[in-house]
Tab-separated table of C-alpha atoms and ligand atoms in Angstrom:
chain	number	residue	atom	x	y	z
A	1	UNK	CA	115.508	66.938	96.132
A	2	UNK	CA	112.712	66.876	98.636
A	3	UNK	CA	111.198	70.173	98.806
A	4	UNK	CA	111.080	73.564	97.085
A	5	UNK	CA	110.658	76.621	99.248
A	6	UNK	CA	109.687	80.085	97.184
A	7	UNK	CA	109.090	83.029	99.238
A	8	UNK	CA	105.553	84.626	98.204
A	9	UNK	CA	106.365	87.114	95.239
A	10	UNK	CA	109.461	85.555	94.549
A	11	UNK	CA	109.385	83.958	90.482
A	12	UNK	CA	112.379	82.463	89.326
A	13	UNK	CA	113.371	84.268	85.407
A	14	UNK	CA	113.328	80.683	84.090
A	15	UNK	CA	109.276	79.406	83.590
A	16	UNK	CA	108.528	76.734	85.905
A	17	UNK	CA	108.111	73.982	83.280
A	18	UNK	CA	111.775	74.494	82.465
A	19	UNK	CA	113.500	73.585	86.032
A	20	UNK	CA	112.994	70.103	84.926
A	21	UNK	CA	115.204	70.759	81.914
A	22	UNK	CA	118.146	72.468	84.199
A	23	UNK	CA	121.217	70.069	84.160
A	24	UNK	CA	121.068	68.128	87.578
A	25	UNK	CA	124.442	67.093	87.494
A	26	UNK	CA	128.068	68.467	87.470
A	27	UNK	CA	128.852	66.642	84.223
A	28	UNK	CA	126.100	67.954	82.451
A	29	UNK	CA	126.951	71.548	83.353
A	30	UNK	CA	128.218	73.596	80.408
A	31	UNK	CA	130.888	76.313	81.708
A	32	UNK	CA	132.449	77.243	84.848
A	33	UNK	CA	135.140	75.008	84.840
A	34	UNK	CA	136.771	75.595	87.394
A	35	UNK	CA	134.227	75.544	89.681
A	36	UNK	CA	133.113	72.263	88.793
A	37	UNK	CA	136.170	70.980	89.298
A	38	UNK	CA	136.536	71.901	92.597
A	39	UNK	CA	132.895	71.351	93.269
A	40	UNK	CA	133.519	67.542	92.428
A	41	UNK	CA	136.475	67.116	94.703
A	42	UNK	CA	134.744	68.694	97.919
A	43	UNK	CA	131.823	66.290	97.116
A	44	UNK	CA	133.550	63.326	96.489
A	45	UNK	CA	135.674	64.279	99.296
A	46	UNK	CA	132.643	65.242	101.878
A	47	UNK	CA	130.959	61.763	100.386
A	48	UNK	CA	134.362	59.685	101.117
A	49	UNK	CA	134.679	61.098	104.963
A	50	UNK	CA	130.749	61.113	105.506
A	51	UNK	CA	130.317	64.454	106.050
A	52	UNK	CA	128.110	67.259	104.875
A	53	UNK	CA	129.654	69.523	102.281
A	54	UNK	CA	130.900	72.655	103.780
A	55	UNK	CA	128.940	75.833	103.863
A	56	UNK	CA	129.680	77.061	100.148
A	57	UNK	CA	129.293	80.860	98.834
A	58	UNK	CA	128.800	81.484	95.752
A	59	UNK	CA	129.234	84.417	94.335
A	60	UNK	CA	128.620	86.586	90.923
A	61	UNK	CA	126.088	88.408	88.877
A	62	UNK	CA	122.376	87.320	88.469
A	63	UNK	CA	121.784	84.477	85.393
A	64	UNK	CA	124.888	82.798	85.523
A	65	UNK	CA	123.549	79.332	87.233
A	66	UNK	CA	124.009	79.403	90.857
A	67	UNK	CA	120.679	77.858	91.684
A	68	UNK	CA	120.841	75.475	89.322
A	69	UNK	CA	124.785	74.358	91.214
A	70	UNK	CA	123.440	74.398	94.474
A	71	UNK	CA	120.410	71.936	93.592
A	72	UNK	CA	123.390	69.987	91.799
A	73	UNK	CA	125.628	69.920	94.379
A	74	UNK	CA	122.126	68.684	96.768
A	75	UNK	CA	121.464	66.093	93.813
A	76	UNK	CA	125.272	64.414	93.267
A	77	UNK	CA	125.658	64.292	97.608
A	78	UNK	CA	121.813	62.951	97.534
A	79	UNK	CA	120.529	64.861	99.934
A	80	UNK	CA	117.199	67.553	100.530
A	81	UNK	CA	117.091	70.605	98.914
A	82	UNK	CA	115.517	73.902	100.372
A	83	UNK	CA	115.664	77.124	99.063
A	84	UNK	CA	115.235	80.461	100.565
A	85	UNK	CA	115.235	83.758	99.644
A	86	UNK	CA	117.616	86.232	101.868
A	87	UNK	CA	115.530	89.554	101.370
A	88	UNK	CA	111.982	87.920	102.440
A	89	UNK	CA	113.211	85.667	105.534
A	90	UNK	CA	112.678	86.555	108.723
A	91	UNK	CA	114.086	84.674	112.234
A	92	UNK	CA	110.722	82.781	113.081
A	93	UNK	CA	110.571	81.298	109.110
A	94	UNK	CA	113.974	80.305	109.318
A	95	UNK	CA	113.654	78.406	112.702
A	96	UNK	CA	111.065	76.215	111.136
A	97	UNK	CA	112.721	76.290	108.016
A	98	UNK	CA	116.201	75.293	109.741
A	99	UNK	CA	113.859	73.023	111.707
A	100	UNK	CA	112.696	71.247	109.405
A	101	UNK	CA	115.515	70.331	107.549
A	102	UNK	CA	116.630	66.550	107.572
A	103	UNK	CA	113.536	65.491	107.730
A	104	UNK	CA	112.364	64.168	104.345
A	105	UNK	CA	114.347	61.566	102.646
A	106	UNK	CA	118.149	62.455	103.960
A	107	UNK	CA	118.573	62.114	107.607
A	108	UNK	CA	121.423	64.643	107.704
A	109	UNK	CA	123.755	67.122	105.439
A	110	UNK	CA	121.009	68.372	103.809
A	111	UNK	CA	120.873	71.540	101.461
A	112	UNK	CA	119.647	74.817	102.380
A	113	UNK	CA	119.846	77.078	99.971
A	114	UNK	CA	119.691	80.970	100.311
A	115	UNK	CA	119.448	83.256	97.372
A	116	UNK	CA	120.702	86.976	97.962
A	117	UNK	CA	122.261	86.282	101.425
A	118	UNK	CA	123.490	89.229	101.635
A	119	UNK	CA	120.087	90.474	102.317
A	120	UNK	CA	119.558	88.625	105.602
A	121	UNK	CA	118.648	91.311	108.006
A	122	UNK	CA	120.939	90.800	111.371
A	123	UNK	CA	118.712	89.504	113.592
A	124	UNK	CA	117.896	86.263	111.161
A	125	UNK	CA	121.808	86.574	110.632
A	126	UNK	CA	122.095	85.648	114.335
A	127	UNK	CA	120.338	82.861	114.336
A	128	UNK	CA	122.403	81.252	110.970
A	129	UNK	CA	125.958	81.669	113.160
A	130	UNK	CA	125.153	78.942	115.602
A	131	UNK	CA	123.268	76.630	113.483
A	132	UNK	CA	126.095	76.760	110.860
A	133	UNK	CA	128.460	76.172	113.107
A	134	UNK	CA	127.238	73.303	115.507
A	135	UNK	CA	123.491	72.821	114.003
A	136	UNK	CA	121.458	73.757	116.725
A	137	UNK	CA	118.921	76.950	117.642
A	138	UNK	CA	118.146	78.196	120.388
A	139	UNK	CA	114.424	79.316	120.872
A	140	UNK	CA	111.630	79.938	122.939
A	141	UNK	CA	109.111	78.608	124.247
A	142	UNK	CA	106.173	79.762	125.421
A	143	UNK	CA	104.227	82.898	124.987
A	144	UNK	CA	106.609	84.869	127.243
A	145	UNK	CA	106.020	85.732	130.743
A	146	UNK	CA	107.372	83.398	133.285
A	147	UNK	CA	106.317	80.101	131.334
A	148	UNK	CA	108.700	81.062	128.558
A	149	UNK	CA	111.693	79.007	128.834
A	150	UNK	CA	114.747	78.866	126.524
A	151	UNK	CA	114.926	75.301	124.611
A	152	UNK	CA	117.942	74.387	122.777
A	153	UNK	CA	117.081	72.514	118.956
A	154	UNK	CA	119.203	70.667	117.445
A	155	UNK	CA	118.536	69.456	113.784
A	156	UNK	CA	121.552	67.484	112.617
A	157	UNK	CA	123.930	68.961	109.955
A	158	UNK	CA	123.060	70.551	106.633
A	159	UNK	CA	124.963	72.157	104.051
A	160	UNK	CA	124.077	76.485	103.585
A	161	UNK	CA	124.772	77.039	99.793
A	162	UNK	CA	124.521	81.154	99.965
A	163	UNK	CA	124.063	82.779	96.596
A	164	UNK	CA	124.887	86.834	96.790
A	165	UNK	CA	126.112	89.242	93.283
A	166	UNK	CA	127.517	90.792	96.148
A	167	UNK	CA	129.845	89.397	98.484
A	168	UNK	CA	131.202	93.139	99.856
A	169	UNK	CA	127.612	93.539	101.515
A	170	UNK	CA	127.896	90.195	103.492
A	171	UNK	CA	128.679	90.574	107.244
A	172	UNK	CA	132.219	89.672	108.190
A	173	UNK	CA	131.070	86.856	110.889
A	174	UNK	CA	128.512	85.740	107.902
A	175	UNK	CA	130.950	85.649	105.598
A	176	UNK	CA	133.708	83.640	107.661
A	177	UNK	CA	131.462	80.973	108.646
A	178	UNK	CA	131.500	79.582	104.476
A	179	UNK	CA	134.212	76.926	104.230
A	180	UNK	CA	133.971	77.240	100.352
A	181	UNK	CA	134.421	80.106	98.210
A	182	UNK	CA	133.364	79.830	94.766
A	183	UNK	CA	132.943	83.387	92.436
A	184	UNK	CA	130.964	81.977	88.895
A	185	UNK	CA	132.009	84.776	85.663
A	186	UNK	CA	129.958	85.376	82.696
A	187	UNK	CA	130.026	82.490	79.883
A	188	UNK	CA	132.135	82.180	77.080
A	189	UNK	CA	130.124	82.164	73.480
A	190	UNK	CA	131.202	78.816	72.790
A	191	UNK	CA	130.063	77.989	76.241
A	192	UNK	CA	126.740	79.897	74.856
A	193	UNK	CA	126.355	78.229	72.199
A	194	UNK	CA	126.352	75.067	73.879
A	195	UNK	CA	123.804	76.120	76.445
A	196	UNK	CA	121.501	76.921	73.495
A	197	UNK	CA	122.225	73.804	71.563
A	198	UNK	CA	121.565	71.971	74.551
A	199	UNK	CA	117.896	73.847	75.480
A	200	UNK	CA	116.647	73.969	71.330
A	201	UNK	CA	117.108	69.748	71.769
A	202	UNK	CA	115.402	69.742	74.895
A	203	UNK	CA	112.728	71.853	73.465
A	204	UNK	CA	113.124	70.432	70.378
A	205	UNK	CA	113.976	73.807	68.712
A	206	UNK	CA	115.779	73.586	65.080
A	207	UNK	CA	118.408	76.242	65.183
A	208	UNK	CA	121.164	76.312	62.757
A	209	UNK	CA	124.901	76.906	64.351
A	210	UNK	CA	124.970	80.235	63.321
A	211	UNK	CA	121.783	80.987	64.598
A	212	UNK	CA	122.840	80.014	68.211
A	213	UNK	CA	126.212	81.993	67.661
A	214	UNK	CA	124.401	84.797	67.067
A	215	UNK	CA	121.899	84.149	70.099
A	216	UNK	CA	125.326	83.734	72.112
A	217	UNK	CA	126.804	86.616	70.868
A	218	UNK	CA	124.091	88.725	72.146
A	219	UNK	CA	123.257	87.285	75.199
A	220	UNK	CA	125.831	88.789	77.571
A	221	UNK	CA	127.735	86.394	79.258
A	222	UNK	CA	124.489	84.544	80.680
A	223	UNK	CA	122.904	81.341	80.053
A	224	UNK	CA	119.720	82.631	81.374
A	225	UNK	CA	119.491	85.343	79.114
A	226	UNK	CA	120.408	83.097	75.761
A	227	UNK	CA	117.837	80.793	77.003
A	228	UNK	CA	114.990	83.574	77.244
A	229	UNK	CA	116.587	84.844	73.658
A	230	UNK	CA	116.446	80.948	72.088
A	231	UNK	CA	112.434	80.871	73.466
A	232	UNK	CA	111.363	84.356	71.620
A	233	UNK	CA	113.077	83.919	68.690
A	234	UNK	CA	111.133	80.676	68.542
A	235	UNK	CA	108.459	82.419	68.592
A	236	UNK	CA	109.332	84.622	65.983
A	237	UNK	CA	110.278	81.393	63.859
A	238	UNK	CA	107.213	79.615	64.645
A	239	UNK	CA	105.045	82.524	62.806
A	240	UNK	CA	107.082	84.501	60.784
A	241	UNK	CA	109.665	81.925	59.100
A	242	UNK	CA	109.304	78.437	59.006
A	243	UNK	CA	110.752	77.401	62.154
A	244	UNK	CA	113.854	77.267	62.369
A	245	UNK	CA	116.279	79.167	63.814
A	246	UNK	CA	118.737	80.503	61.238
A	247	UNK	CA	121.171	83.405	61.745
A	248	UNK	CA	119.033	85.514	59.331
A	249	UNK	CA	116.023	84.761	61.914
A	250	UNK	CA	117.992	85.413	65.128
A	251	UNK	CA	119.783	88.276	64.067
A	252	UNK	CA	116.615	89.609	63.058
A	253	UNK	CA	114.218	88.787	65.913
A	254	UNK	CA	117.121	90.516	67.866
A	255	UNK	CA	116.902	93.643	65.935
A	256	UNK	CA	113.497	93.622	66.664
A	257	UNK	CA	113.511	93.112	70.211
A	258	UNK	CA	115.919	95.844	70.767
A	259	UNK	CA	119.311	94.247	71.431
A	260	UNK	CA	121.887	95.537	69.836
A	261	UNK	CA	125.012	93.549	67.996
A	262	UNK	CA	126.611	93.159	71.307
A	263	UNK	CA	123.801	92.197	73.118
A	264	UNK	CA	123.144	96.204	74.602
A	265	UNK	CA	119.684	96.846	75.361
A	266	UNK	CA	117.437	99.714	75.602
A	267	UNK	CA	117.844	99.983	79.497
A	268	UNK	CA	122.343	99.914	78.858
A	269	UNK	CA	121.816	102.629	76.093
A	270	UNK	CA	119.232	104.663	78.428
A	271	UNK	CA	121.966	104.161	81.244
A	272	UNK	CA	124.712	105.084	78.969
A	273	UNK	CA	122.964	108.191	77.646
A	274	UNK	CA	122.228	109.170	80.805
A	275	UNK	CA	125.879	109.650	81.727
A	276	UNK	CA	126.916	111.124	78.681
A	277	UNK	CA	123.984	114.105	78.853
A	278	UNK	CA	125.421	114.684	82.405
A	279	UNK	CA	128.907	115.728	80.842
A	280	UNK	CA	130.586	112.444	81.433
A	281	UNK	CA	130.147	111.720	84.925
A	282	UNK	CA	126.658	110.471	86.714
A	283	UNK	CA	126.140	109.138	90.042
A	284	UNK	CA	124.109	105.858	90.490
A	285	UNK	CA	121.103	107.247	91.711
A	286	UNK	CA	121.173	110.375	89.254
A	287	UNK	CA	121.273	107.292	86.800
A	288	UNK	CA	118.528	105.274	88.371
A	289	UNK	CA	116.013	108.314	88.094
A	290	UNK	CA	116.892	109.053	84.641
A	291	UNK	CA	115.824	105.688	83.640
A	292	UNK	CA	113.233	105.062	86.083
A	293	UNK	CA	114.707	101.796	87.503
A	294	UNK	CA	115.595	100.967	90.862
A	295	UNK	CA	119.242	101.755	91.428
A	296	UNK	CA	120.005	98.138	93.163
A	297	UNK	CA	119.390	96.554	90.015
A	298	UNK	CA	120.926	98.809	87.766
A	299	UNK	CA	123.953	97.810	89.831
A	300	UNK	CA	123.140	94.558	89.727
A	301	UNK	CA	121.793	93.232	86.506
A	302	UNK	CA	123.198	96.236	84.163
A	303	UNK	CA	126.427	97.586	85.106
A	304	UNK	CA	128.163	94.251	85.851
A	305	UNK	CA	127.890	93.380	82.128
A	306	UNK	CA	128.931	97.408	81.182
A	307	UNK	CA	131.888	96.999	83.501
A	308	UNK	CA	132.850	93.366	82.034
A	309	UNK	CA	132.956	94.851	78.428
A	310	UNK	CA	135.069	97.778	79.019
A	311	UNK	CA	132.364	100.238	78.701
A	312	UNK	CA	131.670	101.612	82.055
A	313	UNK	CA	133.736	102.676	85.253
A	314	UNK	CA	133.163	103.400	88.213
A	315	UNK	CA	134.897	106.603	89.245
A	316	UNK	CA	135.063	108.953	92.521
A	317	UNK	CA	133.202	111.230	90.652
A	318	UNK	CA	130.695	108.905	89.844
A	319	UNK	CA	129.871	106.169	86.664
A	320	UNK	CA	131.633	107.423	83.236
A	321	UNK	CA	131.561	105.879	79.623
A	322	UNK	CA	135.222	104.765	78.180
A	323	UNK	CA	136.066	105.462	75.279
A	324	UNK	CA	135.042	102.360	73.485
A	325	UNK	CA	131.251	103.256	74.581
A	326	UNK	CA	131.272	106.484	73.215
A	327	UNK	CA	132.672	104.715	69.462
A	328	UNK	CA	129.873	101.810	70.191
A	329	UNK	CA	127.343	104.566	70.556
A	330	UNK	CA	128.411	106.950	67.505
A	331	UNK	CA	129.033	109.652	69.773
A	332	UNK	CA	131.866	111.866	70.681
A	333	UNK	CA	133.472	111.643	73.657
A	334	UNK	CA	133.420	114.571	76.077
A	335	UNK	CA	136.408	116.626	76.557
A	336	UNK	CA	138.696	115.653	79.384
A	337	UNK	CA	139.864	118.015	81.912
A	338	UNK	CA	143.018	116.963	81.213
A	339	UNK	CA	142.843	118.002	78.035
A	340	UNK	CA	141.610	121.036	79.232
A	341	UNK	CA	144.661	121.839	81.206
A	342	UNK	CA	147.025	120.531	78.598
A	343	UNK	CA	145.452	123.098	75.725
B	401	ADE	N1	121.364	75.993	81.977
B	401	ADE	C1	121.689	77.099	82.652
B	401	ADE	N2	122.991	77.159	82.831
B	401	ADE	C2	123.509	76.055	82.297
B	401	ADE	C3	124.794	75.559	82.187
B	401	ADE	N3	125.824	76.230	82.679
B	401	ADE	N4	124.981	74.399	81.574
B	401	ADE	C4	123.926	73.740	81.072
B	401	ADE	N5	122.685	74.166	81.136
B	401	ADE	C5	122.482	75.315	81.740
């Protein structure tokens, strides 16, 4: 991977020190199946015919690894790796980004990478439908006036790998120009486990089985959040017990940092709460003020979890619990207007 782009106020969740510890290859990727397996044949198959690997979407909530498969699938095709970040990158960055491409290491099909594509405003959009399709830009030159003249740039091919949570927001044109489709879903705990297994030897952690089960238990579906979990418990191992990780440890750590058996937190029971003193029924943004967070990523980072679980829908009269909240949360669930009508 040549080069590492990070737009100015953009921090990946995972500390720096720890992208050397992502897995860099597709067998060393815990999870997603599927995916891998079709990410191997359109490799192998790009690698057999010479070719770049088509533009690839991929698509899902935040934390599930969708950096970490784009800078694989850069690594097994051995070419450059650039990332980008859609809501920060404007049309002059991305013709010298797009412009730059190709020319470290790989002389062609190399990786650009662009997190949250669906936040490419439509003027950069513009300039991504031409180079996608036959690599070149068109810019230029000149500071206007009648010196400007229009040069045509061509940069050789390169692979976009767009990441989005959601693809509904992505422009039709945008959208139709991705050869590959790939939509990641939260992890299985035994995939969790795993993933935590995997970081405490990297780190050299001691954790006992059951202490990762429970860290896998709790961490929602996401590898990024059971590797956050594994580093604070450590913490809480390193000076309250005697370092390792046992279930009594992470179960109790857990308690203590407020996530609940299921791996709720205080923002999902805020959120919850919020519905339920509303009678029921809340709209997003009536939500988002109650808790004070920004309504994108309560619809991003919280309610894709709430929804996966069973424990919120999304209604035409806005967000309400299910019944299985309402018995997670000890409370009693509002009366329905149908039972209104039928008593
Ligand atoms: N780190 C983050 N996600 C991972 C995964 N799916 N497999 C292995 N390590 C990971």
């Amino acid at each position: 991977m040549s080069e590492r782009l990070t737009a100015p106020g953009e921090q990946d969740d995972d500390e720096p020190t720890h992208h050397t510890f992502r897995p860099r290859r597709l067998d060393e990727f815990i999870g997603q199946k599927e995916i891998c397996d079709q990410m191997r044949v359109f490799i192998q198959a790009a690698q057999q015919r010479e070719e770049p690997l088509d533009h690839t979407l991929l698509v899902g909530p935040k934390g599930l690894g969708k950096t970490t498969l784009a800078e694989i699938a850069a690594n097994e095709m051995g070419v450059g790796f650039t990332r980008a970040i859609g809501s920060n990158i404007e049309r002059l960055e991305l013709t010298s980004i797009l412009s730059g491409l190709n020319q470290g290491g790989s002389q062609s099909g190399s990786v650009l990478f662009i997190d949250e594509i669906h936040r490419v405003n439509q003027r950069t959009q513009e300039i991504l439908y031409p180079a996608m399709e036959d690599y070149f830009l068109d810019v230029v030159i000149g500071q206007g006036g009648p010196g400007a003249r229009p040069v045509r740039l061509a940069f050789g091919s390169f692979t976009l790998i767009g990441a989005t949570t959601r693809e509904g927001l992505l422009t039709g044109p945008l959208r139709d120009r991705f050869g590959i489709r790939l939509r990641l879903d939260f992890y299985s705990k035994e995939e969790l486990v795993q993933i935590v297994q995997r970081d405490a030897a990297l780190f050299q952690i001691r954790v006992e089985e059951k202490g990762a089960a429970e860290i896998a238990k709790r961490a929602r579906g996401t590898p990024r959040i059971a590797k956050r979990y594994l580093r604070r418990i450590r913490d809480f191992a390193d000076t309250l017990g005697d370092g390792i990780v046992t279930y009594d440890l992470a179960r109790d750590a857990l308690d203590r940092l407020g996530v609940d058996s299921i791996g709720l937190d205080e923002t999902d029971r805020r959120i919850m709460y919020s519905i339920i003193e509303r009678g029921g029924y809340a709209s997003l943004n009536t939500i988002a003020s109650a808790v004070s967070e920004d309504a994108r990523t309560i619809e991003d980072v919280y309610e894709p979890f709430l929804i996966q679980i069973g424990f919120l829908s999304k209604t035409p009269r806005g967000r309400s619990l299910t019944p299985q909240a309402y018995v997670h949360l000890g409370e009693p669930p509002p009366e329905s207007p149908e039972s209104n009508q039928l008593f």
